PDB file of C-alpha atoms in Angstrom:
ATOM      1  CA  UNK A  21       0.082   4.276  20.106  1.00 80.00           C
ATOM      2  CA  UNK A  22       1.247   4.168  16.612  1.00 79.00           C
ATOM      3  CA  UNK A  23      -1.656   4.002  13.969  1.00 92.00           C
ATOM      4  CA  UNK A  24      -3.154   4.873  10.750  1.00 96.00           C
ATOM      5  CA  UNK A  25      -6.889   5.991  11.288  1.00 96.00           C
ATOM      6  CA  UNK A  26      -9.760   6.536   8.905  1.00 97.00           C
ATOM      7  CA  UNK A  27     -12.754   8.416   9.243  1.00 97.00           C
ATOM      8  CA  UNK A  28     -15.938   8.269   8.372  1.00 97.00           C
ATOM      9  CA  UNK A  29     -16.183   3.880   9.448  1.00 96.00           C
ATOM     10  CA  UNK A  30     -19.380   3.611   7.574  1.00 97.00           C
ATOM     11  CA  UNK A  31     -20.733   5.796   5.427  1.00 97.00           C
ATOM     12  CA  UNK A  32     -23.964   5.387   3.177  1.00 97.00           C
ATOM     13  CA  UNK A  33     -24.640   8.132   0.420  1.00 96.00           C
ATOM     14  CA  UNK A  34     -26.524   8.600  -3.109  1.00 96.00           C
ATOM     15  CA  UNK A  35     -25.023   9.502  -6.140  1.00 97.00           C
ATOM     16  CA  UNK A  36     -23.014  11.666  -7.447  1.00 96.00           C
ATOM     17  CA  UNK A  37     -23.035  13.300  -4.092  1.00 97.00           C
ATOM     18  CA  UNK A  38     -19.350  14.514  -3.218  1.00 97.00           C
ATOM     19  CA  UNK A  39     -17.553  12.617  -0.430  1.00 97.00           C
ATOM     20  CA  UNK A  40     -13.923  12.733   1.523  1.00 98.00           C
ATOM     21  CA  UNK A  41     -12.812  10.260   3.646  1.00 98.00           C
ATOM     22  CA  UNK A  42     -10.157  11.359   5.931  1.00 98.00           C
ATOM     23  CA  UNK A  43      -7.007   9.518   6.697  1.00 98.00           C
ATOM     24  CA  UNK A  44      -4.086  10.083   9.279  1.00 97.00           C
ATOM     25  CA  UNK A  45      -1.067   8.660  10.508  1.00 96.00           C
ATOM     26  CA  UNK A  46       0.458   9.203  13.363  1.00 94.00           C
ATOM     27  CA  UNK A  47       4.074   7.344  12.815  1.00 92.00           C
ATOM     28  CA  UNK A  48       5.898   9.924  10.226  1.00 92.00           C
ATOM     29  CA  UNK A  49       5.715   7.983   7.514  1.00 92.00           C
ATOM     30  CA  UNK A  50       6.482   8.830   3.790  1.00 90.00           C
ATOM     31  CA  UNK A  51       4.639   6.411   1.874  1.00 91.00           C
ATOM     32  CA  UNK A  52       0.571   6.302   2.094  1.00 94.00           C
ATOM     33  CA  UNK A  53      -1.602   4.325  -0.117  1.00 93.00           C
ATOM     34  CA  UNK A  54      -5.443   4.129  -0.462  1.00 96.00           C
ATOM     35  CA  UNK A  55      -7.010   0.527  -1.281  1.00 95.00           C
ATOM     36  CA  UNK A  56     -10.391  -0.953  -2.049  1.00 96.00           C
ATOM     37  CA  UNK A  57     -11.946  -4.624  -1.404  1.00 95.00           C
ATOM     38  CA  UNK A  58     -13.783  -6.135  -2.930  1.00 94.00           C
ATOM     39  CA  UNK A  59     -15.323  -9.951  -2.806  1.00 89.00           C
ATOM     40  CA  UNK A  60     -13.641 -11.952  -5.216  1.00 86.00           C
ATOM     41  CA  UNK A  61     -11.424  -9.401  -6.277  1.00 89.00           C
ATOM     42  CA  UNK A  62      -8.933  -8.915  -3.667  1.00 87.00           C
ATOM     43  CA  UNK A  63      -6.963  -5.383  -2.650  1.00 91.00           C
ATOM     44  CA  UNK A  64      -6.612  -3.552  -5.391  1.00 92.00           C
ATOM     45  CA  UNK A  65      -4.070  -0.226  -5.209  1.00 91.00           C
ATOM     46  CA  UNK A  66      -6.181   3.325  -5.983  1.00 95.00           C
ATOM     47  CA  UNK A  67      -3.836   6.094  -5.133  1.00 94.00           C
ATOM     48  CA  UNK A  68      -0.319   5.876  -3.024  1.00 92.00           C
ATOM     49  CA  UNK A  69       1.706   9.019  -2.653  1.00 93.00           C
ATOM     50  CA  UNK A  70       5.433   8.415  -1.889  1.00 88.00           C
ATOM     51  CA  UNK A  71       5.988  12.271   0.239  1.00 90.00           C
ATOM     52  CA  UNK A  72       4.303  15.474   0.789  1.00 93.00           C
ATOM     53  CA  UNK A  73       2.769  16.395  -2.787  1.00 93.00           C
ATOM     54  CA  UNK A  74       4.111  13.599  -4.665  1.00 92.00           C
ATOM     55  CA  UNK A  75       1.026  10.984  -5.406  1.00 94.00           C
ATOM     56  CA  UNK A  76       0.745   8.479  -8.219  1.00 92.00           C
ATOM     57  CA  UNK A  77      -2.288   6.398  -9.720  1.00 92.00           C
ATOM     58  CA  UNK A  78      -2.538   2.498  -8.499  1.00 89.00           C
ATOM     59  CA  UNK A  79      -4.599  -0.090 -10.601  1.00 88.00           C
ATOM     60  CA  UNK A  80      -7.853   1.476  -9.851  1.00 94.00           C
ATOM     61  CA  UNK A  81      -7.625   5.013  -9.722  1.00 96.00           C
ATOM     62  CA  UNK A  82     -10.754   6.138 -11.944  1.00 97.00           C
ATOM     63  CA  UNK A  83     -13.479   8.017  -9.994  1.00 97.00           C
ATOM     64  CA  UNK A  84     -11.076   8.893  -7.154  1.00 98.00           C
ATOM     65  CA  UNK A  85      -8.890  11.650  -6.094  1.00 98.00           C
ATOM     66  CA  UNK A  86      -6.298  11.854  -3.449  1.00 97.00           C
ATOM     67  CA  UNK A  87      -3.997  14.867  -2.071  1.00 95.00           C
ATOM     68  CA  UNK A  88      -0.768  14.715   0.422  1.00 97.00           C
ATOM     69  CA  UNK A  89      -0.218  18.271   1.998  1.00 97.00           C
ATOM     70  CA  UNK A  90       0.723  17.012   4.937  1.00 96.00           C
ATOM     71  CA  UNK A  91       2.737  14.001   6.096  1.00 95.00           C
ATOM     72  CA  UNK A  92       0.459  12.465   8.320  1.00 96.00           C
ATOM     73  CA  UNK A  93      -2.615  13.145   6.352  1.00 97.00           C
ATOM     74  CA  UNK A  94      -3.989  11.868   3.252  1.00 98.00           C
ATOM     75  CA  UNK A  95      -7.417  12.031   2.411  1.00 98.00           C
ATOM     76  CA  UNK A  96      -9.455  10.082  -0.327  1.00 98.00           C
ATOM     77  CA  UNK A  97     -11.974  12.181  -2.634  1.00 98.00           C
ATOM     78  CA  UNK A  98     -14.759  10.868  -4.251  1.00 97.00           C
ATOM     79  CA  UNK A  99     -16.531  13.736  -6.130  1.00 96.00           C
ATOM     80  CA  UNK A 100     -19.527  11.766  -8.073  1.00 97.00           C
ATOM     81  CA  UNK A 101     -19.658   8.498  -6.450  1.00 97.00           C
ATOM     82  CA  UNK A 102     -21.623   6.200  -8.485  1.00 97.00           C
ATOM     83  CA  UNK A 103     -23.236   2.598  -7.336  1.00 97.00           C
ATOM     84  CA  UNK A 104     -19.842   0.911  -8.609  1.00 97.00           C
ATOM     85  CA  UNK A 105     -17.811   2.386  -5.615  1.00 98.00           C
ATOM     86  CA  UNK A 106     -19.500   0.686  -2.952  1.00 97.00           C
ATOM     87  CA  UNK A 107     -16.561  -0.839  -1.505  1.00 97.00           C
ATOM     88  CA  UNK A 108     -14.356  -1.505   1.890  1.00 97.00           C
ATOM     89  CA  UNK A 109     -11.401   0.852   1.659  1.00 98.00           C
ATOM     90  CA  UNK A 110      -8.826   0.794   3.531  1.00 97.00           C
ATOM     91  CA  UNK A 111      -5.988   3.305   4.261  1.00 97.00           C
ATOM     92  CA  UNK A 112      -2.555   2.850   5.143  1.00 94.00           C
ATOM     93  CA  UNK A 113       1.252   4.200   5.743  1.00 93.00           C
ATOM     94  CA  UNK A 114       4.651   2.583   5.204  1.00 88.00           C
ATOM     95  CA  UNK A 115       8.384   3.415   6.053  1.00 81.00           C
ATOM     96  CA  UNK A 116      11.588   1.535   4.639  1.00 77.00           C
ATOM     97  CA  UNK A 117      14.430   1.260   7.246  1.00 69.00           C
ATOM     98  CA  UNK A 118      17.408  -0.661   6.739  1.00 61.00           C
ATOM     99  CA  UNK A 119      15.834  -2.341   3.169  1.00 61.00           C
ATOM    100  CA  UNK A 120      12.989  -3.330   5.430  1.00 62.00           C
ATOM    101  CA  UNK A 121       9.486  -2.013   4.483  1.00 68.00           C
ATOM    102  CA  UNK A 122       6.526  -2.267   7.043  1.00 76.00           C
ATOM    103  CA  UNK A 123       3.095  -1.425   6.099  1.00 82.00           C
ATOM    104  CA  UNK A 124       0.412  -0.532   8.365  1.00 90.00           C
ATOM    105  CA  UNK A 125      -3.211  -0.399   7.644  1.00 94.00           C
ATOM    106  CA  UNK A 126      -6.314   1.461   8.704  1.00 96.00           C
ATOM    107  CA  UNK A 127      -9.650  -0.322  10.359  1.00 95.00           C
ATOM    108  CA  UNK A 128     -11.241   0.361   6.934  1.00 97.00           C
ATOM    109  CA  UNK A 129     -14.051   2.574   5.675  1.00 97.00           C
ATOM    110  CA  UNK A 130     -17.288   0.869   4.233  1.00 97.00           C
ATOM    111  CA  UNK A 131     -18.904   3.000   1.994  1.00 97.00           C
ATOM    112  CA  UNK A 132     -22.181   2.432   0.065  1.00 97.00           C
ATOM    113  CA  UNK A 133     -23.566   4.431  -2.432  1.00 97.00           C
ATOM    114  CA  UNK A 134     -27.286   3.887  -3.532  1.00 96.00           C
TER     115      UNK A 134
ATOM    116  CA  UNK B  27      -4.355 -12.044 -16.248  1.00 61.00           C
ATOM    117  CA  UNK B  28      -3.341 -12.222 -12.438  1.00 63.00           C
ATOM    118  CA  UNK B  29       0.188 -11.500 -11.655  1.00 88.00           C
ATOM    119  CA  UNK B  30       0.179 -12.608  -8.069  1.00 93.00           C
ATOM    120  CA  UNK B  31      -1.881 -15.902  -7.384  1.00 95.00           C
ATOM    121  CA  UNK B  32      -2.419 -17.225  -4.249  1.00 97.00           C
ATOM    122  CA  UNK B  33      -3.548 -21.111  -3.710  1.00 97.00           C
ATOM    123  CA  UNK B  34      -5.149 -22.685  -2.375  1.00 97.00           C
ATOM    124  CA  UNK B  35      -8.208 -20.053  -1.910  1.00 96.00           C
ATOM    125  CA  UNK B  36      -9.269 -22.241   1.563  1.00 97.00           C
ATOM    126  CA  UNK B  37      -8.109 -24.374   3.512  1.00 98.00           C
ATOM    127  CA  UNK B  38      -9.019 -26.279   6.369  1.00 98.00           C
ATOM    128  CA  UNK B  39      -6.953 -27.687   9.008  1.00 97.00           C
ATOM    129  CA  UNK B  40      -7.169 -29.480  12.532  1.00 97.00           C
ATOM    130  CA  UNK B  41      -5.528 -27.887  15.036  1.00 97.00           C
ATOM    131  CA  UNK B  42      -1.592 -29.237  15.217  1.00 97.00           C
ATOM    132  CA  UNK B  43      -1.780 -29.818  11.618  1.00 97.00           C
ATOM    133  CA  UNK B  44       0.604 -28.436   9.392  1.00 98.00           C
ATOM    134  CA  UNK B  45       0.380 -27.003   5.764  1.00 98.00           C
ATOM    135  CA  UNK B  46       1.846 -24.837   3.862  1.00 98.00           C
ATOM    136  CA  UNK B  47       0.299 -21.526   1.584  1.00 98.00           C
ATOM    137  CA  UNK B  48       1.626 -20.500  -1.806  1.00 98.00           C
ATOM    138  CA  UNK B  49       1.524 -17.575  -3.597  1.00 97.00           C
ATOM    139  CA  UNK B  50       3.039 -17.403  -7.073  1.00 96.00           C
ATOM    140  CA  UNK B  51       3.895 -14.099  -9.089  1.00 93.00           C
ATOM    141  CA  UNK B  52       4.643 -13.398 -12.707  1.00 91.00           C
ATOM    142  CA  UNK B  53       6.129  -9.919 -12.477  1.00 82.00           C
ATOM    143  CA  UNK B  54       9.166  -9.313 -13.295  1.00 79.00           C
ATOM    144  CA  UNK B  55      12.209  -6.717 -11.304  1.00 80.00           C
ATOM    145  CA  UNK B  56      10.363  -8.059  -7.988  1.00 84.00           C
ATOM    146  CA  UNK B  57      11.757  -5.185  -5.138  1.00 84.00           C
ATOM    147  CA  UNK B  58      10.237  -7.126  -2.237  1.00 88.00           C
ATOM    148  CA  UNK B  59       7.194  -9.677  -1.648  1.00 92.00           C
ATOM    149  CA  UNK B  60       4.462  -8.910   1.722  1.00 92.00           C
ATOM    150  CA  UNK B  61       2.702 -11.026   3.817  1.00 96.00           C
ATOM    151  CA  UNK B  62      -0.292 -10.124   5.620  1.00 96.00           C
ATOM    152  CA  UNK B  63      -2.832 -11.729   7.833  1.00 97.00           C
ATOM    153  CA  UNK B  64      -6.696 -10.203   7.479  1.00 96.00           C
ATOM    154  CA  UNK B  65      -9.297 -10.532  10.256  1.00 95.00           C
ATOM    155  CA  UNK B  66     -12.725 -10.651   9.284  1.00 90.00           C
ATOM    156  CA  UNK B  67     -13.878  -6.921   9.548  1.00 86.00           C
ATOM    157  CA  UNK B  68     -10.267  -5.461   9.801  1.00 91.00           C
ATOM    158  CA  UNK B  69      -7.603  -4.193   8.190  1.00 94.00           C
ATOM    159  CA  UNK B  70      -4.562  -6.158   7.052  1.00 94.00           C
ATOM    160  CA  UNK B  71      -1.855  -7.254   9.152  1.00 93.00           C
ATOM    161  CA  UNK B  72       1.835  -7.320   8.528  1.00 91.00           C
ATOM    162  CA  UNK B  73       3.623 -10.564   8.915  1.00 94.00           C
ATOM    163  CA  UNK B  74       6.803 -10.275   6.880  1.00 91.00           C
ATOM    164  CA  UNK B  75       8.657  -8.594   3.797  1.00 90.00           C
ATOM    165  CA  UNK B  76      10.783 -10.809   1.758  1.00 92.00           C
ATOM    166  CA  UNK B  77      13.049  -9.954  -0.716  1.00 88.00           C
ATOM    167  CA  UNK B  78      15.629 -11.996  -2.324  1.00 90.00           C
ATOM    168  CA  UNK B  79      15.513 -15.803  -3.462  1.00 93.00           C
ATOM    169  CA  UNK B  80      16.283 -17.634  -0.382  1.00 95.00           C
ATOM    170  CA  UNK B  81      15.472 -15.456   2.059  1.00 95.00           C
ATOM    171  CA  UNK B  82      13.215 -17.339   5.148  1.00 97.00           C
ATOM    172  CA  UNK B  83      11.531 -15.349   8.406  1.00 96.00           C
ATOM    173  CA  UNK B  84      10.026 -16.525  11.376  1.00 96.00           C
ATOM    174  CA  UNK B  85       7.107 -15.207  13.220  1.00 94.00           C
ATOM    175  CA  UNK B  86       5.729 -18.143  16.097  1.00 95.00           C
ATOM    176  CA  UNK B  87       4.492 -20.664  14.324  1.00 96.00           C
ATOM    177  CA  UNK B  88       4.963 -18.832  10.988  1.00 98.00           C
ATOM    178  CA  UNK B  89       7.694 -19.197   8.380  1.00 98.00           C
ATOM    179  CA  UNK B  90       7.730 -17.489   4.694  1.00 98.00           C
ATOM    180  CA  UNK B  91      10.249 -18.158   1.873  1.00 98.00           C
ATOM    181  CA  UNK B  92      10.872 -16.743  -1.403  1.00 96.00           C
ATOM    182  CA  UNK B  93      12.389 -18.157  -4.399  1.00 93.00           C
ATOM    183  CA  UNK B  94      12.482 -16.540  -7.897  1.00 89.00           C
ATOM    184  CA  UNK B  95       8.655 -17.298  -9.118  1.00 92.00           C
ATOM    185  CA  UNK B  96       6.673 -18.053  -5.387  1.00 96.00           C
ATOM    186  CA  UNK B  97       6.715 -17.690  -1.612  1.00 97.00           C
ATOM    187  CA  UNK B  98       5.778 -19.985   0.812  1.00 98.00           C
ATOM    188  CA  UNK B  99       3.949 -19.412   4.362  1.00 98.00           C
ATOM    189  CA  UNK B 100       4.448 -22.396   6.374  1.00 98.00           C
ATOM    190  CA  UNK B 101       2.156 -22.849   9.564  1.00 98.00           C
ATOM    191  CA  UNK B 102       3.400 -25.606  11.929  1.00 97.00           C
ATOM    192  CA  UNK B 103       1.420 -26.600  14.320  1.00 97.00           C
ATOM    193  CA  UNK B 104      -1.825 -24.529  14.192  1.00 97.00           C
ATOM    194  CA  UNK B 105      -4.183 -22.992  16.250  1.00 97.00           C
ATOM    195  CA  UNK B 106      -7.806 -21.755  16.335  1.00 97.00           C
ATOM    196  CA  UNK B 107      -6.818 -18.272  16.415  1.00 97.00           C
ATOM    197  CA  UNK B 108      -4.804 -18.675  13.458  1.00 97.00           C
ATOM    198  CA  UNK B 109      -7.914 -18.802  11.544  1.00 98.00           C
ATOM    199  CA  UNK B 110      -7.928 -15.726   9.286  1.00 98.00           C
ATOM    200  CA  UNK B 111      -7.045 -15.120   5.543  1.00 97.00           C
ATOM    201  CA  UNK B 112      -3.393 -14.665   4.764  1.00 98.00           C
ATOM    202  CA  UNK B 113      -2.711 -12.293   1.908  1.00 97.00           C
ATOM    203  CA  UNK B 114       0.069 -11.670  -0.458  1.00 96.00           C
ATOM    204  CA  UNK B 115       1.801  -8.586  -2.088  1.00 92.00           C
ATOM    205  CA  UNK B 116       4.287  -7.749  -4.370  1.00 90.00           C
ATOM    206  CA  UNK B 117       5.951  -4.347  -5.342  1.00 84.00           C
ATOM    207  CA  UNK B 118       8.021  -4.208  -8.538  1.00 78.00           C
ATOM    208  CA  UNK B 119       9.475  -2.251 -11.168  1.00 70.00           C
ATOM    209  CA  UNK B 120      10.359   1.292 -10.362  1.00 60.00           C
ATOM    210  CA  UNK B 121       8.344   2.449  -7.978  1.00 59.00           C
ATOM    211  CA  UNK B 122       8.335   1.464  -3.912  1.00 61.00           C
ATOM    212  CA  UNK B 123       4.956   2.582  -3.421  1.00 62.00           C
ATOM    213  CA  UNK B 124       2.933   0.174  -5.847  1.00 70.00           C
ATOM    214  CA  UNK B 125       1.793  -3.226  -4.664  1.00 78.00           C
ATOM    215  CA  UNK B 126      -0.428  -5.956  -5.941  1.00 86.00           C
ATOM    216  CA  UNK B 127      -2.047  -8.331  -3.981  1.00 90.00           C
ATOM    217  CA  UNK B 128      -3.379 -12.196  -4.491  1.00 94.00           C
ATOM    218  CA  UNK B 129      -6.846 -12.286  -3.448  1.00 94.00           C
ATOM    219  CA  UNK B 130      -5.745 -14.175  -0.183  1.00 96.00           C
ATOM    220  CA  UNK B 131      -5.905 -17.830   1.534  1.00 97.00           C
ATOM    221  CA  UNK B 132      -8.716 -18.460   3.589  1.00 97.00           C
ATOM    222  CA  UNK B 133      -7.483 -20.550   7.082  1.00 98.00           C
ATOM    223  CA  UNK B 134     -10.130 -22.639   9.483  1.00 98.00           C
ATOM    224  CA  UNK B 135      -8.071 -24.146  11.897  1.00 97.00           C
ATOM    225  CA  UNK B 136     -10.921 -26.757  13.993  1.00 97.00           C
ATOM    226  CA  UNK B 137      -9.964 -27.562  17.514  1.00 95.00           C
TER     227      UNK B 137
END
């Protein structure tokens, strides 16, 4: 079954303590992009990385790291989370075929950080 | 200020009634323009990519339209499980892998 899958689902931590949350697709696509929710705010872009080693900053990307090594992986880094992060994040992977793009998200991550 | 706006931010309908949702966007070199459909809890849906002025899909009861400032998601005819908020994207300028999204329509469709 083709899908993009994010791990941990819910995580609560404290500050400033270093986090990853793991993402994976399992469709060989190029593009990957990391997004957080917010209420009232919308989806807002953090990180999207268009191959293997190529990643570029979205509107949001202060606080956050991201690294593409491999295709099918590409895992978020927070390394001081602060109170302000506590956010639904969401993962996801996109293709273009025949000037056609499809995007396909994770289940999201929920993270709070006290 | 908010380059992709989506209105209105609820709506409610009875079921068989049908409406249309708009989502208007400022930027400028548009390379295509996403729909997606959000369950409470889950992750965003895809619906359709648009990408010129005058393009229309089709999904069921779903249609979406572009012209050169907004797109259109028509519903015709709508059920309960339709209920869900419908979000909108846009990537432009130079890069394929940026997008910005309107902070969504919220759909209650009553039996």
């Amino acid at each position: 079954e083709a899908q993009v899958t994010q791990n941990p689902r819910y995580l609560i931590t404290v500050t400033g303590k270093k986090l990853t949350v793991t993402c994976s697709q399992n469709m060989n696509h190029e593009y990957m992009s990391w997004y957080r929710q917010d209420p009232g705010l919308g989806l807002r872009q953090i990180y999207y990385s268009m191959n293997v080693e190529v990643t570029d900053k979205g509107d949001v990307p202060e606080g956050y790291k991201v690294s593409r090594k491999e295709k099918r992986n590409f895992p978020l880094i927070l390394e001081s989370p602060s109170p302000n992060q506590t956010s639904l994040y969401f993962c996801a992977s996109s293709f273009t075929s025949g000037g056609l793009r499809t995007q396909y998200f994770g289940p999201g991550t929920r993270l709070t950080v006290l | 200020e908010d380059q992709v706006t989506q209105s209105p931010e609820a709506l409610r309908l009875q079921e068989g009634e049908s409406s249309s949702l708009n989502c208007s966007y400022t930027v400028s070199g548009l390379r295509g323009l996403f729909w997606y459909r959000q369950d409470p809890g889950k992750g965003p849906e895809f619906l359709f990519t648009l990408y010129s002025a005058g393009e229309e899909k089709e999904k069921e009861r779903l249609k979406a339209t572009l012209t050169k400032k907004e797109s259109f998601l028509h519903i015709t005819a709508p059920k309960p499980e339709d209920s869900a908020t419908y979000l909108c994207a846009v990537n432009y300028g130079g890069s394929q892998g940026n997008l910005i999204f309107g902070k969504g329509t919220k759909l209650s469709v009553k039996p």
